[in-house]
Coordinates of N, CA and C in Angstrom, one line a residue:
M609 N -76.2 227.6 100.2 CA -77.3 227.9 99.0 C -78.2 226.8 99.0
R610 N -79.5 227.2 98.8 CA -80.5 226.2 98.7 C -80.5 225.6 97.3
P611 N -80.6 224.4 97.2 CA -80.6 223.7 95.9 C -81.9 224.0 94.9
D612 N -81.6 224.0 93.6 CA -82.6 224.1 92.7 C -83.5 225.5 92.6
I613 N -82.9 226.5 93.1 CA -83.5 227.8 93.2 C -82.7 228.8 92.2
H614 N -81.5 228.5 92.0 CA -80.6 229.4 91.2 C -80.6 229.2 89.8
P615 N -80.6 230.1 88.8 CA -80.5 229.8 87.5 C -79.2 229.3 87.0
N616 N -79.3 228.4 86.1 CA -78.0 227.8 85.5 C -77.2 228.9 84.6
Y617 N -75.8 228.6 84.9 CA -74.9 229.5 84.2 C -74.5 228.7 82.9
A618 N -74.5 229.3 81.8 CA -74.0 228.7 80.5 C -72.8 229.5 79.9
P619 N -71.9 229.0 79.2 CA -71.0 229.8 78.5 C -71.7 230.5 77.3
I620 N -71.1 231.8 77.1 CA -71.7 232.6 76.1 C -70.5 233.3 75.5
K621 N -70.7 233.8 74.3 CA -69.9 234.8 73.6 C -70.4 236.1 73.5
A622 N -69.8 237.2 73.9 CA -70.2 238.6 73.7 C -69.3 239.2 72.6
T623 N -70.0 239.5 71.4 CA -69.2 239.9 70.3 C -69.5 241.4 70.2
C624 N -68.4 242.2 70.2 CA -68.4 243.7 70.2 C -68.5 244.2 68.6
S625 N -69.0 245.4 68.4 CA -69.1 245.9 67.0 C -67.6 246.1 66.5
C626 N -66.5 246.1 67.2 CA -65.2 246.3 66.8 C -64.7 244.9 66.4
G627 N -65.4 243.8 66.5 CA -64.9 242.5 66.3 C -64.4 241.6 67.4
N628 N -64.1 242.4 68.6 CA -63.6 241.6 69.7 C -64.6 240.6 70.2
V629 N -64.2 239.5 70.6 CA -65.1 238.3 71.1 C -64.7 238.2 72.6
I630 N -65.6 238.2 73.5 CA -65.3 238.0 75.0 C -66.2 236.7 75.3
E631 N -65.5 235.7 75.9 CA -66.1 234.5 76.3 C -66.3 234.6 77.8
T632 N -67.6 234.4 78.3 CA -68.0 234.5 79.7 C -69.0 233.5 80.0
S633 N -69.6 233.6 81.2 CA -70.8 232.8 81.6 C -72.0 233.8 81.9
S634 N -73.1 233.2 81.6 CA -74.3 234.0 81.9 C -75.5 233.2 82.1
T635 N -76.5 233.7 82.7 CA -77.8 232.9 82.9 C -78.7 233.2 81.6
L636 N -78.2 234.0 80.8 CA -79.0 234.3 79.6 C -79.0 233.2 78.6
G637 N -77.9 232.4 78.5 CA -77.9 231.2 77.7 C -77.7 231.3 76.3
K638 N -77.5 232.5 75.7 CA -77.3 232.6 74.3 C -76.2 233.8 74.1
D639 N -75.6 233.8 72.9 CA -74.6 234.8 72.5 C -75.2 236.1 72.5
I640 N -74.5 237.3 72.8 CA -75.0 238.6 72.6 C -74.0 239.4 71.9
L641 N -74.6 240.6 71.4 CA -74.0 241.5 70.7 C -73.8 242.8 71.6
I642 N -72.6 243.4 71.7 CA -72.4 244.6 72.4 C -71.8 245.7 71.5
E643 N -72.0 246.9 71.9 CA -71.6 248.0 71.1 C -70.1 248.5 71.4
V644 N -69.7 248.4 72.6 CA -68.3 248.9 73.0 C -67.9 247.9 74.0
C645 N -66.4 247.8 74.0 CA -65.8 246.9 74.9 C -64.5 247.5 75.4
S646 N -63.7 246.9 76.3 CA -62.5 247.5 76.6 C -61.4 247.7 75.6
S647 N -61.6 247.0 74.4 CA -60.6 247.2 73.3 C -61.0 248.3 72.4
C648 N -62.2 248.9 72.5 CA -62.5 250.0 71.7 C -63.2 251.2 72.4
H649 N -63.4 251.2 73.7 CA -64.1 252.3 74.5 C -62.9 253.3 74.6
P650 N -63.1 254.6 74.4 CA -62.1 255.7 74.6 C -61.6 255.7 75.9
F651 N -62.2 255.4 77.1 CA -61.6 255.4 78.3 C -60.5 254.3 78.4
Y652 N -60.6 253.2 77.8 CA -59.6 252.2 77.9 C -58.5 252.4 76.8
T653 N -58.8 253.0 75.7 CA -57.8 253.1 74.6 C -57.0 254.5 74.7
G654 N -57.5 255.4 75.4 CA -56.9 256.7 75.7 C -57.2 257.7 74.5
K655 N -58.1 257.3 73.6 CA -58.5 258.1 72.5 C -59.7 258.8 72.7
Q656 N -59.9 260.1 72.2 CA -61.3 260.7 72.4 C -61.7 261.1 71.1

């Protein structure tokens, strides 16, 4: 890879509306709010 052309990754927290917090890395550089995650999405929970 060429140096100095790729954006920097920073640790962020993605907070779901259900209260679940996911720690990840992103080039965005700030915490985000999400509507659904694997803890509350019907596909993953088996509830419809």
